[in-house]
Each structure stands twice: as C-alpha cells, then as structure tokens.
PDB file of C-alpha atoms and ligand atoms in Angstrom:
ATOM      1  CA  UNK A   1      12.717  16.781  -8.479  1.00  0.00           C
ATOM      2  CA  UNK A   2      14.936  16.317  -5.758  1.00  0.00           C
ATOM      3  CA  UNK A   3      18.617  15.852  -5.879  1.00  0.00           C
ATOM      4  CA  UNK A   4      20.680  13.185  -4.756  1.00  0.00           C
ATOM      5  CA  UNK A   5      23.065  15.604  -2.230  1.00  0.00           C
ATOM      6  CA  UNK A   6      19.802  17.056  -0.966  1.00  0.00           C
ATOM      7  CA  UNK A   7      20.335  17.586   2.870  1.00  0.00           C
ATOM      8  CA  UNK A   8      17.141  16.243   3.556  1.00  0.00           C
ATOM      9  CA  UNK A   9      17.797  13.051   1.631  1.00  0.00           C
ATOM     10  CA  UNK A  10      21.348  12.576   3.104  1.00  0.00           C
ATOM     11  CA  UNK A  11      19.600  13.248   6.799  1.00  0.00           C
ATOM     12  CA  UNK A  12      16.803  10.591   5.567  1.00  0.00           C
ATOM     13  CA  UNK A  13      19.717   7.466   4.960  1.00  0.00           C
ATOM     14  CA  UNK A  14      21.226   8.507   8.225  1.00  0.00           C
ATOM     15  CA  UNK A  15      17.923   8.187  10.063  1.00  0.00           C
ATOM     16  CA  UNK A  16      17.510   4.856   8.337  1.00  0.00           C
ATOM     17  CA  UNK A  17      20.891   3.528   9.303  1.00  0.00           C
ATOM     18  CA  UNK A  18      20.385   4.545  12.982  1.00  0.00           C
ATOM     19  CA  UNK A  19      17.230   3.342  13.595  1.00  0.00           C
ATOM     20  CA  UNK A  20      16.469   0.277  15.415  1.00  0.00           C
ATOM     21  CA  UNK A  21      13.286  -0.572  14.041  1.00  0.00           C
ATOM     22  CA  UNK A  22      12.435   0.998  10.738  1.00  0.00           C
ATOM     23  CA  UNK A  23       8.832   0.487   9.162  1.00  0.00           C
ATOM     24  CA  UNK A  24       7.015   1.941   6.247  1.00  0.00           C
ATOM     25  CA  UNK A  25       3.268   2.944   5.841  1.00  0.00           C
ATOM     26  CA  UNK A  26       2.283   3.479   2.271  1.00  0.00           C
ATOM     27  CA  UNK A  27      -0.751   3.829   0.385  1.00  0.00           C
ATOM     28  CA  UNK A  28      -2.016   3.974  -3.206  1.00  0.00           C
ATOM     29  CA  UNK A  29       0.821   6.708  -4.122  1.00  0.00           C
ATOM     30  CA  UNK A  30       3.672   4.028  -3.992  1.00  0.00           C
ATOM     31  CA  UNK A  31       1.671   2.186  -7.041  1.00  0.00           C
ATOM     32  CA  UNK A  32       1.274   5.284  -9.192  1.00  0.00           C
ATOM     33  CA  UNK A  33       4.232   4.796 -10.799  1.00  0.00           C
ATOM     34  CA  UNK A  34       2.991   1.353 -11.753  1.00  0.00           C
ATOM     35  CA  UNK A  35       0.546   2.839 -13.836  1.00  0.00           C
ATOM     36  CA  UNK A  36      -2.355   2.691 -11.301  1.00  0.00           C
ATOM     37  CA  UNK A  37      -3.795   5.460 -10.445  1.00  0.00           C
ATOM     38  CA  UNK A  38      -5.169   6.626  -6.761  1.00  0.00           C
ATOM     39  CA  UNK A  39      -8.559   7.092  -5.788  1.00  0.00           C
ATOM     40  CA  UNK A  40      -8.350  10.555  -5.029  1.00  0.00           C
ATOM     41  CA  UNK A  41      -6.641  13.818  -7.296  1.00  0.00           C
ATOM     42  CA  UNK A  42      -5.995  14.551 -11.038  1.00  0.00           C
ATOM     43  CA  UNK A  43      -6.706  11.175 -13.026  1.00  0.00           C
ATOM     44  CA  UNK A  44      -7.793   9.489  -9.714  1.00  0.00           C
ATOM     45  CA  UNK A  45     -10.346   6.266  -9.912  1.00  0.00           C
ATOM     46  CA  UNK A  46     -13.273   8.140  -8.764  1.00  0.00           C
ATOM     47  CA  UNK A  47     -13.105  10.671 -12.000  1.00  0.00           C
ATOM     48  CA  UNK A  48     -14.172   7.651 -13.888  1.00  0.00           C
ATOM     49  CA  UNK A  49     -16.055   5.322 -11.378  1.00  0.00           C
ATOM     50  CA  UNK A  50     -18.596   5.528  -9.251  1.00  0.00           C
ATOM     51  CA  UNK A  51     -17.598   4.986  -5.540  1.00  0.00           C
ATOM     52  CA  UNK A  52     -20.487   3.414  -4.670  1.00  0.00           C
ATOM     53  CA  UNK A  53     -19.118  -0.080  -6.298  1.00  0.00           C
ATOM     54  CA  UNK A  54     -16.803  -0.366  -3.444  1.00  0.00           C
ATOM     55  CA  UNK A  55     -19.337  -0.146  -0.510  1.00  0.00           C
ATOM     56  CA  UNK A  56     -20.234  -3.341   0.708  1.00  0.00           C
ATOM     57  CA  UNK A  57     -24.081  -2.924   0.928  1.00  0.00           C
ATOM     58  CA  UNK A  58     -24.274  -2.039  -2.765  1.00  0.00           C
ATOM     59  CA  UNK A  59     -21.976  -5.441  -3.365  1.00  0.00           C
ATOM     60  CA  UNK A  60     -24.504  -7.326  -1.660  1.00  0.00           C
ATOM     61  CA  UNK A  61     -27.409  -5.834  -3.440  1.00  0.00           C
ATOM     62  CA  UNK A  62     -25.996  -5.738  -6.824  1.00  0.00           C
ATOM     63  CA  UNK A  63     -23.257  -8.435  -7.104  1.00  0.00           C
ATOM     64  CA  UNK A  64     -23.219  -8.744 -11.035  1.00  0.00           C
ATOM     65  CA  UNK A  65     -23.258  -4.940 -11.639  1.00  0.00           C
ATOM     66  CA  UNK A  66     -20.609  -4.354  -8.526  1.00  0.00           C
ATOM     67  CA  UNK A  67     -18.227  -7.211  -9.912  1.00  0.00           C
ATOM     68  CA  UNK A  68     -18.601  -5.683 -13.635  1.00  0.00           C
ATOM     69  CA  UNK A  69     -16.538  -2.714 -12.531  1.00  0.00           C
ATOM     70  CA  UNK A  70     -14.617  -4.275  -9.873  1.00  0.00           C
ATOM     71  CA  UNK A  71     -13.660  -6.740 -12.719  1.00  0.00           C
ATOM     72  CA  UNK A  72     -12.404  -3.805 -14.811  1.00  0.00           C
ATOM     73  CA  UNK A  73     -10.458  -1.921 -12.257  1.00  0.00           C
ATOM     74  CA  UNK A  74      -8.736  -4.843  -9.918  1.00  0.00           C
ATOM     75  CA  UNK A  75      -8.359  -7.293 -12.444  1.00  0.00           C
ATOM     76  CA  UNK A  76      -8.306  -6.378 -16.232  1.00  0.00           C
ATOM     77  CA  UNK A  77      -6.536  -3.426 -15.403  1.00  0.00           C
ATOM     78  CA  UNK A  78      -4.217  -3.670 -12.343  1.00  0.00           C
ATOM     79  CA  UNK A  79      -3.280  -7.491 -13.123  1.00  0.00           C
ATOM     80  CA  UNK A  80      -1.524  -5.577 -15.826  1.00  0.00           C
ATOM     81  CA  UNK A  81       0.898  -3.600 -13.417  1.00  0.00           C
ATOM     82  CA  UNK A  82       4.280  -4.754 -11.973  1.00  0.00           C
ATOM     83  CA  UNK A  83       6.198  -3.053  -9.138  1.00  0.00           C
ATOM     84  CA  UNK A  84       7.814   0.458  -9.915  1.00  0.00           C
ATOM     85  CA  UNK A  85      11.284   1.553  -8.169  1.00  0.00           C
ATOM     86  CA  UNK A  86       9.674   2.408  -5.020  1.00  0.00           C
ATOM     87  CA  UNK A  87       8.534  -0.985  -4.346  1.00  0.00           C
ATOM     88  CA  UNK A  88      12.147  -2.557  -5.437  1.00  0.00           C
ATOM     89  CA  UNK A  89      13.869  -0.103  -3.144  1.00  0.00           C
ATOM     90  CA  UNK A  90      11.783  -0.775  -0.367  1.00  0.00           C
ATOM     91  CA  UNK A  91      12.329  -4.861  -0.850  1.00  0.00           C
ATOM     92  CA  UNK A  92      15.779  -4.435  -1.186  1.00  0.00           C
ATOM     93  CA  UNK A  93      15.908  -2.791   2.046  1.00  0.00           C
ATOM     94  CA  UNK A  94      14.299  -5.126   4.260  1.00  0.00           C
ATOM     95  CA  UNK A  95      16.639  -7.936   2.823  1.00  0.00           C
ATOM     96  CA  UNK A  96      19.528  -5.745   3.986  1.00  0.00           C
ATOM     97  CA  UNK A  97      17.953  -5.537   7.381  1.00  0.00           C
ATOM     98  CA  UNK A  98      17.153  -1.986   6.916  1.00  0.00           C
ATOM     99  CA  UNK A  99      13.452  -2.211   6.895  1.00  0.00           C
ATOM    100  CA  UNK A 100      11.423  -4.368   9.475  1.00  0.00           C
ATOM    101  CA  UNK A 101       7.985  -4.422   7.680  1.00  0.00           C
ATOM    102  CA  UNK A 102       5.584  -2.844   5.619  1.00  0.00           C
ATOM    103  CA  UNK A 103       1.931  -1.834   6.675  1.00  0.00           C
ATOM    104  CA  UNK A 104      -0.007  -1.299   3.420  1.00  0.00           C
ATOM    105  CA  UNK A 105      -3.301   0.287   2.608  1.00  0.00           C
ATOM    106  CA  UNK A 106      -2.972  -1.262  -0.941  1.00  0.00           C
ATOM    107  CA  UNK A 107      -4.260  -4.400  -2.477  1.00  0.00           C
ATOM    108  CA  UNK A 108      -2.442  -4.426  -5.322  1.00  0.00           C
ATOM    109  CA  UNK A 109       0.158  -7.257  -3.883  1.00  0.00           C
ATOM    110  CA  UNK A 110       2.964  -5.037  -5.863  1.00  0.00           C
ATOM    111  CA  UNK A 111       5.024  -5.002  -2.468  1.00  0.00           C
ATOM    112  CA  UNK A 112       4.826  -8.822  -2.365  1.00  0.00           C
ATOM    113  CA  UNK A 113       5.509  -9.116  -5.955  1.00  0.00           C
ATOM    114  CA  UNK A 114       8.417  -6.951  -5.414  1.00  0.00           C
ATOM    115  CA  UNK A 115       9.809  -9.440  -2.804  1.00  0.00           C
ATOM    116  CA  UNK A 116       8.921  -7.865   0.320  1.00  0.00           C
ATOM    117  CA  UNK A 117       8.151 -10.238   2.918  1.00  0.00           C
ATOM    118  CA  UNK A 118       6.950  -8.788   6.213  1.00  0.00           C
ATOM    119  CA  UNK A 119       3.469  -6.854   4.450  1.00  0.00           C
ATOM    120  CA  UNK A 120       0.617  -6.291   6.915  1.00  0.00           C
ATOM    121  CA  UNK A 121      -2.550  -6.126   4.429  1.00  0.00           C
ATOM    122  CA  UNK A 122      -4.088  -3.762   6.107  1.00  0.00           C
ATOM    123  CA  UNK A 123      -7.028  -3.611   3.499  1.00  0.00           C
ATOM    124  CA  UNK A 124      -6.165  -7.324   2.451  1.00  0.00           C
ATOM    125  CA  UNK A 125      -5.601  -8.192  -1.292  1.00  0.00           C
ATOM    126  CA  UNK A 126      -7.108  -8.179  -5.026  1.00  0.00           C
ATOM    127  CA  UNK A 127      -5.246 -11.726  -5.602  1.00  0.00           C
ATOM    128  CA  UNK A 128      -7.568 -13.732  -3.386  1.00  0.00           C
ATOM    129  CA  UNK A 129     -11.207 -13.908  -3.652  1.00  0.00           C
ATOM    130  CA  UNK A 130     -13.225 -14.954  -0.335  1.00  0.00           C
ATOM    131  CA  UNK A 131     -16.472 -16.907  -0.449  1.00  0.00           C
ATOM    132  CA  UNK A 132     -19.176 -14.751   0.930  1.00  0.00           C
ATOM    133  CA  UNK A 133     -21.185 -18.003   2.315  1.00  0.00           C
ATOM    134  CA  UNK A 134     -18.220 -20.871   3.488  1.00  0.00           C
ATOM    135  CA  UNK A 135     -15.557 -18.589   3.556  1.00  0.00           C
ATOM    136  CA  UNK A 136     -13.360 -20.456   1.342  1.00  0.00           C
ATOM    137  CA  UNK A 137     -10.336 -18.533   0.021  1.00  0.00           C
ATOM    138  CA  UNK A 138      -9.090 -19.001  -3.462  1.00  0.00           C
ATOM    139  CA  UNK A 139      -6.409 -17.028  -5.347  1.00  0.00           C
ATOM    140  CA  UNK A 140      -7.907 -14.965  -8.017  1.00  0.00           C
ATOM    141  CA  UNK A 141      -5.808 -16.231 -10.833  1.00  0.00           C
ATOM    142  CA  UNK A 142      -7.216 -19.806 -10.649  1.00  0.00           C
ATOM    143  CA  UNK A 143     -10.808 -18.037 -11.824  1.00  0.00           C
ATOM    144  CA  UNK A 144     -11.631 -16.751 -15.313  1.00  0.00           C
ATOM    145  CA  UNK A 145     -14.135 -13.953 -13.896  1.00  0.00           C
ATOM    146  CA  UNK A 146     -15.490 -14.430 -17.660  1.00  0.00           C
ATOM    147  CA  UNK A 147     -19.059 -15.373 -15.569  1.00  0.00           C
ATOM    148  CA  UNK A 148     -20.029 -12.820 -12.909  1.00  0.00           C
ATOM    149  CA  UNK A 149     -20.572 -12.776 -10.110  1.00  0.00           C
ATOM    150  CA  UNK A 150     -18.029 -15.720  -9.800  1.00  0.00           C
ATOM    151  CA  UNK A 151     -19.454 -18.614  -7.669  1.00  0.00           C
ATOM    152  CA  UNK A 152     -18.042 -21.110  -5.242  1.00  0.00           C
ATOM    153  CA  UNK A 153     -18.496 -24.509  -5.344  1.00  0.00           C
ATOM    154  CA  UNK A 154     -20.937 -24.247  -2.136  1.00  0.00           C
ATOM    155  CA  UNK A 155     -23.061 -21.701  -4.488  1.00  0.00           C
ATOM    156  CA  UNK A 156     -22.169 -18.634  -2.583  1.00  0.00           C
ATOM    157  CA  UNK A 157     -20.242 -15.353  -4.415  1.00  0.00           C
ATOM    158  CA  UNK A 158     -16.741 -14.958  -3.958  1.00  0.00           C
ATOM    159  CA  UNK A 159     -15.993 -11.583  -3.110  1.00  0.00           C
ATOM    160  CA  UNK A 160     -12.413  -9.824  -3.497  1.00  0.00           C
ATOM    161  CA  UNK A 161     -10.469 -10.423  -0.194  1.00  0.00           C
ATOM    162  CA  UNK A 162     -10.068  -6.783   0.221  1.00  0.00           C
ATOM    163  CA  UNK A 163     -11.758  -4.452   2.269  1.00  0.00           C
ATOM    164  CA  UNK A 164     -14.825  -2.569   1.197  1.00  0.00           C
ATOM    165  CA  UNK A 165     -16.362   0.556   2.402  1.00  0.00           C
ATOM    166  CA  UNK A 166     -18.390  -0.097   5.564  1.00  0.00           C
ATOM    167  CA  UNK A 167     -16.395  -3.363   6.455  1.00  0.00           C
ATOM    168  CA  UNK A 168     -14.238  -3.963   9.121  1.00  0.00           C
ATOM    169  CA  UNK A 169     -10.229  -4.233   9.094  1.00  0.00           C
ATOM    170  CA  UNK A 170      -9.443  -8.082   9.118  1.00  0.00           C
ATOM    171  CA  UNK A 171      -8.548  -8.332  13.000  1.00  0.00           C
ATOM    172  CA  UNK A 172      -5.220 -10.358  12.156  1.00  0.00           C
ATOM    173  CA  UNK A 173      -4.057  -7.325  10.116  1.00  0.00           C
ATOM    174  CA  UNK A 174      -5.015  -4.688  12.888  1.00  0.00           C
ATOM    175  CA  UNK A 175      -3.472  -6.670  15.538  1.00  0.00           C
ATOM    176  CA  UNK A 176      -0.286  -6.854  13.307  1.00  0.00           C
ATOM    177  CA  UNK A 177      -0.126  -3.568  12.417  1.00  0.00           C
ATOM    178  CA  UNK A 178      -0.591  -2.540  16.362  1.00  0.00           C
ATOM    179  CA  UNK A 179       2.450  -4.720  16.810  1.00  0.00           C
ATOM    180  CA  UNK A 180       4.428  -3.173  14.236  1.00  0.00           C
ATOM    181  CA  UNK A 181       3.607   0.578  15.120  1.00  0.00           C
ATOM    182  CA  UNK A 182       4.564  -0.328  18.739  1.00  0.00           C
ATOM    183  CA  UNK A 183       8.282  -1.460  18.146  1.00  0.00           C
ATOM    184  CA  UNK A 184       9.073   1.288  15.616  1.00  0.00           C
ATOM    185  CA  UNK A 185      11.228   3.948  16.190  1.00  0.00           C
ATOM    186  CA  UNK A 186      10.869   5.444  12.705  1.00  0.00           C
ATOM    187  CA  UNK A 187       7.845   5.390  10.383  1.00  0.00           C
ATOM    188  CA  UNK A 188       8.166   6.157   6.562  1.00  0.00           C
ATOM    189  CA  UNK A 189       4.989   7.486   5.053  1.00  0.00           C
ATOM    190  CA  UNK A 190       4.857   6.786   1.603  1.00  0.00           C
ATOM    191  CA  UNK A 191       1.965   8.136  -0.851  1.00  0.00           C
ATOM    192  CA  UNK A 192      -0.927   7.833   1.284  1.00  0.00           C
ATOM    193  CA  UNK A 193      -3.131  11.039   1.506  1.00  0.00           C
ATOM    194  CA  UNK A 194      -4.192  10.075   5.491  1.00  0.00           C
ATOM    195  CA  UNK A 195      -8.118  10.406   4.364  1.00  0.00           C
ATOM    196  CA  UNK A 196      -8.898   6.765   4.881  1.00  0.00           C
ATOM    197  CA  UNK A 197      -9.772   5.931   8.434  1.00  0.00           C
ATOM    198  CA  UNK A 198      -8.769   3.888  10.778  1.00  0.00           C
ATOM    199  CA  UNK A 199      -5.443   3.381   8.207  1.00  0.00           C
ATOM    200  CA  UNK A 200      -5.015   7.090   8.529  1.00  0.00           C
ATOM    201  CA  UNK A 201      -4.373   6.826  12.692  1.00  0.00           C
ATOM    202  CA  UNK A 202      -1.485   4.859  12.353  1.00  0.00           C
ATOM    203  CA  UNK A 203       1.118   7.581  12.131  1.00  0.00           C
ATOM    204  CA  UNK A 204      -0.250   9.600  14.920  1.00  0.00           C
ATOM    205  CA  UNK A 205       0.076   6.401  17.149  1.00  0.00           C
ATOM    206  CA  UNK A 206       3.823   5.611  16.235  1.00  0.00           C
ATOM    207  CA  UNK A 207       4.583   9.622  16.945  1.00  0.00           C
ATOM    208  CA  UNK A 208       2.958   9.045  20.531  1.00  0.00           C
ATOM    209  CA  UNK A 209       5.214   6.050  20.799  1.00  0.00           C
ATOM    210  CA  UNK A 210       8.407   8.398  20.395  1.00  0.00           C
ATOM    211  CA  UNK A 211       9.067   7.176  16.489  1.00  0.00           C
ATOM    212  CA  UNK A 212      10.668   9.715  13.826  1.00  0.00           C
ATOM    213  CA  UNK A 213       8.158  10.494  10.843  1.00  0.00           C
ATOM    214  CA  UNK A 214       9.334  10.565   7.394  1.00  0.00           C
ATOM    215  CA  UNK A 215       7.059  11.302   4.336  1.00  0.00           C
ATOM    216  CA  UNK A 216       7.599  11.064   1.216  1.00  0.00           C
ATOM    217  CA  UNK A 217       4.655  12.484  -1.496  1.00  0.00           C
ATOM    218  CA  UNK A 218       4.641  14.885  -4.249  1.00  0.00           C
ATOM    219  CA  UNK A 219       1.980  17.120  -2.333  1.00  0.00           C
ATOM    220  CA  UNK A 220       1.666  17.675   1.393  1.00  0.00           C
ATOM    221  CA  UNK A 221      -0.823  15.461   3.113  1.00  0.00           C
ATOM    222  CA  UNK A 222      -2.764  15.631   6.437  1.00  0.00           C
ATOM    223  CA  UNK A 223       0.459  14.623   8.118  1.00  0.00           C
ATOM    224  CA  UNK A 224       2.825  16.893   6.634  1.00  0.00           C
ATOM    225  CA  UNK A 225       2.371  19.877   9.006  1.00  0.00           C
ATOM    226  CA  UNK A 226       1.090  18.185  11.890  1.00  0.00           C
ATOM    227  CA  UNK A 227       3.639  14.994  12.318  1.00  0.00           C
ATOM    228  CA  UNK A 228       5.955  15.169   9.791  1.00  0.00           C
ATOM    229  CA  UNK A 229       9.967  15.430  10.792  1.00  0.00           C
ATOM    230  CA  UNK A 230      11.224  15.409   7.275  1.00  0.00           C
ATOM    231  CA  UNK A 231       9.407  15.960   4.363  1.00  0.00           C
ATOM    232  CA  UNK A 232      10.496  14.295   1.265  1.00  0.00           C
ATOM    233  CA  UNK A 233       8.845  16.410  -1.590  1.00  0.00           C
ATOM    234  CA  UNK A 234       8.693  14.114  -4.937  1.00  0.00           C
ATOM    235  CA  UNK A 235       7.549  10.760  -6.371  1.00  0.00           C
ATOM    236  CA  UNK A 236       8.291   7.776  -4.543  1.00  0.00           C
ATOM    237  CA  UNK A 237       9.871   5.686  -7.447  1.00  0.00           C
ATOM    238  CA  UNK A 238      12.807   8.681  -7.850  1.00  0.00           C
ATOM    239  CA  UNK A 239      13.019   9.483  -4.081  1.00  0.00           C
ATOM    240  CA  UNK A 240      13.693   5.642  -3.539  1.00  0.00           C
ATOM    241  CA  UNK A 241      16.036   5.569  -6.218  1.00  0.00           C
ATOM    242  CA  UNK A 242      18.107   8.150  -4.512  1.00  0.00           C
ATOM    243  CA  UNK A 243      18.005   6.789  -1.439  1.00  0.00           C
ATOM    244  CA  UNK A 244      18.558   2.842  -2.609  1.00  0.00           C
ATOM    245  CA  UNK A 245      22.236   4.688  -4.027  1.00  0.00           C
ATOM    246  CA  UNK A 246      23.005   6.434  -0.737  1.00  0.00           C
ATOM    247  CA  UNK A 247      22.125   3.586   1.679  1.00  0.00           C
ATOM    248  CA  UNK A 248      23.758   0.766  -0.701  1.00  0.00           C
ATOM    249  CA  UNK A 249      26.360   2.289  -3.056  1.00  0.00           C
ATOM    250  CA  UNK A 250      29.383   1.696  -0.577  1.00  0.00           C
ATOM    251  CA  UNK A 251      28.317  -1.765  -0.461  1.00  0.00           C
ATOM    252  CA  UNK A 252      27.924  -2.245  -4.425  1.00  0.00           C
ATOM    253  CA  UNK A 253      31.495  -0.842  -4.908  1.00  0.00           C
ATOM    254  CA  UNK A 254      32.819  -2.765  -2.080  1.00  0.00           C
ATOM    255  CA  UNK A 255      31.530  -6.302  -4.249  1.00  0.00           C
ATOM    256  CA  UNK A 256      32.726  -4.810  -7.492  1.00  0.00           C
TER     257      UNK A 256
HETATM  258  P1  NAD B 301      -5.129   8.400  -1.789  1.00  0.00           P
HETATM  259  O1  NAD B 301      -5.947   7.955  -3.346  1.00  0.00           O
HETATM  260  O2  NAD B 301      -6.384   8.799  -0.756  1.00  0.00           O
HETATM  261  O3  NAD B 301      -4.081   9.212  -1.992  1.00  0.00           O
HETATM  262  C1  NAD B 301      -2.939   8.999  -2.670  1.00  0.00           C
HETATM  263  C2  NAD B 301      -1.678   9.777  -2.235  1.00  0.00           C
HETATM  264  O4  NAD B 301      -0.585   9.534  -3.087  1.00  0.00           O
HETATM  265  C3  NAD B 301      -1.755  11.616  -2.319  1.00  0.00           C
HETATM  266  O5  NAD B 301      -1.373  12.060  -1.212  1.00  0.00           O
HETATM  267  C4  NAD B 301      -0.870  11.944  -3.333  1.00  0.00           C
HETATM  268  O6  NAD B 301      -0.590  13.180  -3.260  1.00  0.00           O
HETATM  269  C5  NAD B 301       0.438  10.388  -3.437  1.00  0.00           C
HETATM  270  N1  NAD B 301       0.692  10.581  -4.951  1.00  0.00           N
HETATM  271  C6  NAD B 301       0.686  10.722  -5.874  1.00  0.00           C
HETATM  272  N2  NAD B 301       1.274  10.033  -6.619  1.00  0.00           N
HETATM  273  C7  NAD B 301       2.565   9.669  -6.172  1.00  0.00           C
HETATM  274  C8  NAD B 301       3.697   9.395  -6.394  1.00  0.00           C
HETATM  275  N3  NAD B 301       4.157   9.227  -7.592  1.00  0.00           N
HETATM  276  N4  NAD B 301       4.799   9.042  -5.408  1.00  0.00           N
HETATM  277  C9  NAD B 301       4.176   9.159  -3.858  1.00  0.00           C
HETATM  278  N5  NAD B 301       2.890   9.319  -3.557  1.00  0.00           N
HETATM  279  C10 NAD B 301       2.220   9.900  -4.252  1.00  0.00           C
HETATM  280  O7  NAD B 301      -4.502   6.998  -1.646  1.00  0.00           O
HETATM  281  P2  NAD B 301      -4.698   6.792   0.467  1.00  0.00           P
HETATM  282  O8  NAD B 301      -4.255   7.296   0.847  1.00  0.00           O
HETATM  283  O9  NAD B 301      -4.039   5.122   0.083  1.00  0.00           O
HETATM  284  O10 NAD B 301      -6.062   5.945   0.213  1.00  0.00           O
HETATM  285  C11 NAD B 301      -7.029   5.187  -0.651  1.00  0.00           C
HETATM  286  C12 NAD B 301      -7.550   3.948  -0.225  1.00  0.00           C
HETATM  287  O11 NAD B 301      -7.602   3.500  -1.476  1.00  0.00           O
HETATM  288  C13 NAD B 301      -6.314   3.261   0.630  1.00  0.00           C
HETATM  289  O12 NAD B 301      -6.831   2.167   1.271  1.00  0.00           O
HETATM  290  C14 NAD B 301      -5.857   2.328  -0.473  1.00  0.00           C
HETATM  291  O13 NAD B 301      -5.385   0.933  -0.165  1.00  0.00           O
HETATM  292  C15 NAD B 301      -6.736   2.141  -1.721  1.00  0.00           C
HETATM  293  N6  NAD B 301      -6.415   2.270  -3.162  1.00  0.00           N
HETATM  294  C16 NAD B 301      -5.579   1.378  -3.307  1.00  0.00           C
HETATM  295  C17 NAD B 301      -4.759   1.250  -4.599  1.00  0.00           C
HETATM  296  C18 NAD B 301      -3.914  -0.002  -4.749  1.00  0.00           C
HETATM  297  O14 NAD B 301      -3.978  -0.980  -4.197  1.00  0.00           O
HETATM  298  N7  NAD B 301      -2.975   0.375  -5.910  1.00  0.00           N
HETATM  299  C19 NAD B 301      -4.962   2.133  -5.762  1.00  0.00           C
HETATM  300  C20 NAD B 301      -6.131   3.352  -5.453  1.00  0.00           C
HETATM  301  C21 NAD B 301      -6.807   3.403  -3.947  1.00  0.00           C
END
C-alpha cells in the first residue's frame, strides 16, 4: 500500500494544483471498492456470466433471456451499491475547482451519486431505460422489472440506456468527451484496463494534445508503459483518500 508521503503522491498533488484543466477518465476499477466487480480479471463479471448477454444482436433476438441476466447484474446487484472514497474525493475535487470533468466508462451512476456534476457518460447510464421503438426514456426506478422484458406504453421493449457491445457511442457523449480532452492539460486515468475501444483511445488523444498522464491502478494497464507519466500503484479508494488529505488538509485546518 502506498504511504501518504510517497514522492509520487506528493508529485501528483503538486501537478493537480498547477494544472489548468485537469480531468479524470474512469473505468470499472473505480467502483470495485463499492463491491461492483470489473468485467475482466479475478472475480470479474465474465467469470459468472456469459458476455453474449450484452451483445445488441442477442438482446433483440432474445430480450427476455437477456433481460433476466441484465436485471440480476445491473439492477438487483448494482442497485444496492454506493459510492466509495474514490467517487467521493473526485466529487470533492470538482467542488474545490481542482477537477473540471469526469469521462466515465461506467454505467453504475456512482460518480453522479457521489455529487460529481460534470460527468460524461461515455457508455450511458443503467439508471435510465430507453424504449427501442419510440425512444422514450424513463428512470429505471419507476419500473418494477417484475415482468420481463419491460414494455413501454407504445408496446416497444425498454432497453437499459447503456451501450451494448456492437452499438455506437452516443453522439452527444462522444462530442463532449472530445471537447474535454481537447481542453485538458492533465488526465487522471483511474481503474481501466484500456481494452474497450473507442474509449481506450482517450488517453492517447489527451497525450497528443500535450496533457500529463497520471494513472491509478493496482496492476499495470495497457497505458502504464507507453503513456503514463506517474503511475500510482494501488486501489483507487486508498490513493484518493491520501490525495484528499494532501490537497485539502491545510484548508481544513484553517477552517477548524
Ligand atoms: P476492465 O474490467 O477491463 O478493467 C478494470 C481495471 O480496474 C483493471 O485494470 C484493474 O486492474 C483495475 N482495478 C481493479 N480494482 C481496482 C481498484 N480497487 N482501484 C483501481 N483500479 C482497480 O474495465 P474497463 O477498462 O472499465 O472496461 C470495461 C467496460 O465494462 C467498460 O466499458 C465499463 O464501463 C464496463 N463496466 C462497467 C462497470 C460499472 O459500471 N461499474 C462494471 C464492469 C464493467
């Protein structure tokens, strides 16, 4: 575990203070300490479930079967999870003006629940359902999901408003991410393996624009050897807890 006086952490806090437009890019790893497994790796979602459930062709061919698994993973289970220290500190950094936005690949809504405001939902959000016929969207909490697949008043099937394998990235989210990456001079990569394209291309775009890259992950990712300037090896919750103290403890002491 990294100590709070680790030179890499001190350097990171310094880079964050000096950055003009720091943003974060997060993946499944930021929610692991909330109890939500990542897709890949030990204990990952694909050890228990068949990835075909999240292919769009399978969803349209077998909506009831697909929905039975989707309900278990994304609503029964994820619905019970809450933000962890990493989500909280990222929201705190934004409220203190030390983070401009988060581009997240996650669909669990935990950044938003923790209070982050500028969140680009690159892969959508499981808390919304969208009718595949009339495009009406409804909060998932308004539907019981007792009878599957859930149906819209128009008779169409509701689909979670997140990106399935084989679907395009929502245009608005894609454009918003391009705008954020063009502006940023520091990118904080948190808990992503860099395996899922086109999201995986975001760090190299930031790098091309001259941004510094800081990465937080317990294991090296596709970025660590090639793009990352500062690699903070550890769990997101623990590292962000240290960063929060390094960035804001002086301020807290002054207020006491
Ligand atoms: P991934 O499963 O490919 O990789 C997860 C990464 O997180 C790994 O590099 C792993 O080493 C790291 N990690 C594990 N524990 C961590 C911790 N405590 N702190 C920091 N990092 C940790 O995930 P991905 O790169 O985000 O790509 C998978 C795709 O699946 C994405 O589109 C993602 O949105 C989606 N997904 C989302 C959720 C969610 O919404 N919570 C969960 C699973 C998958």
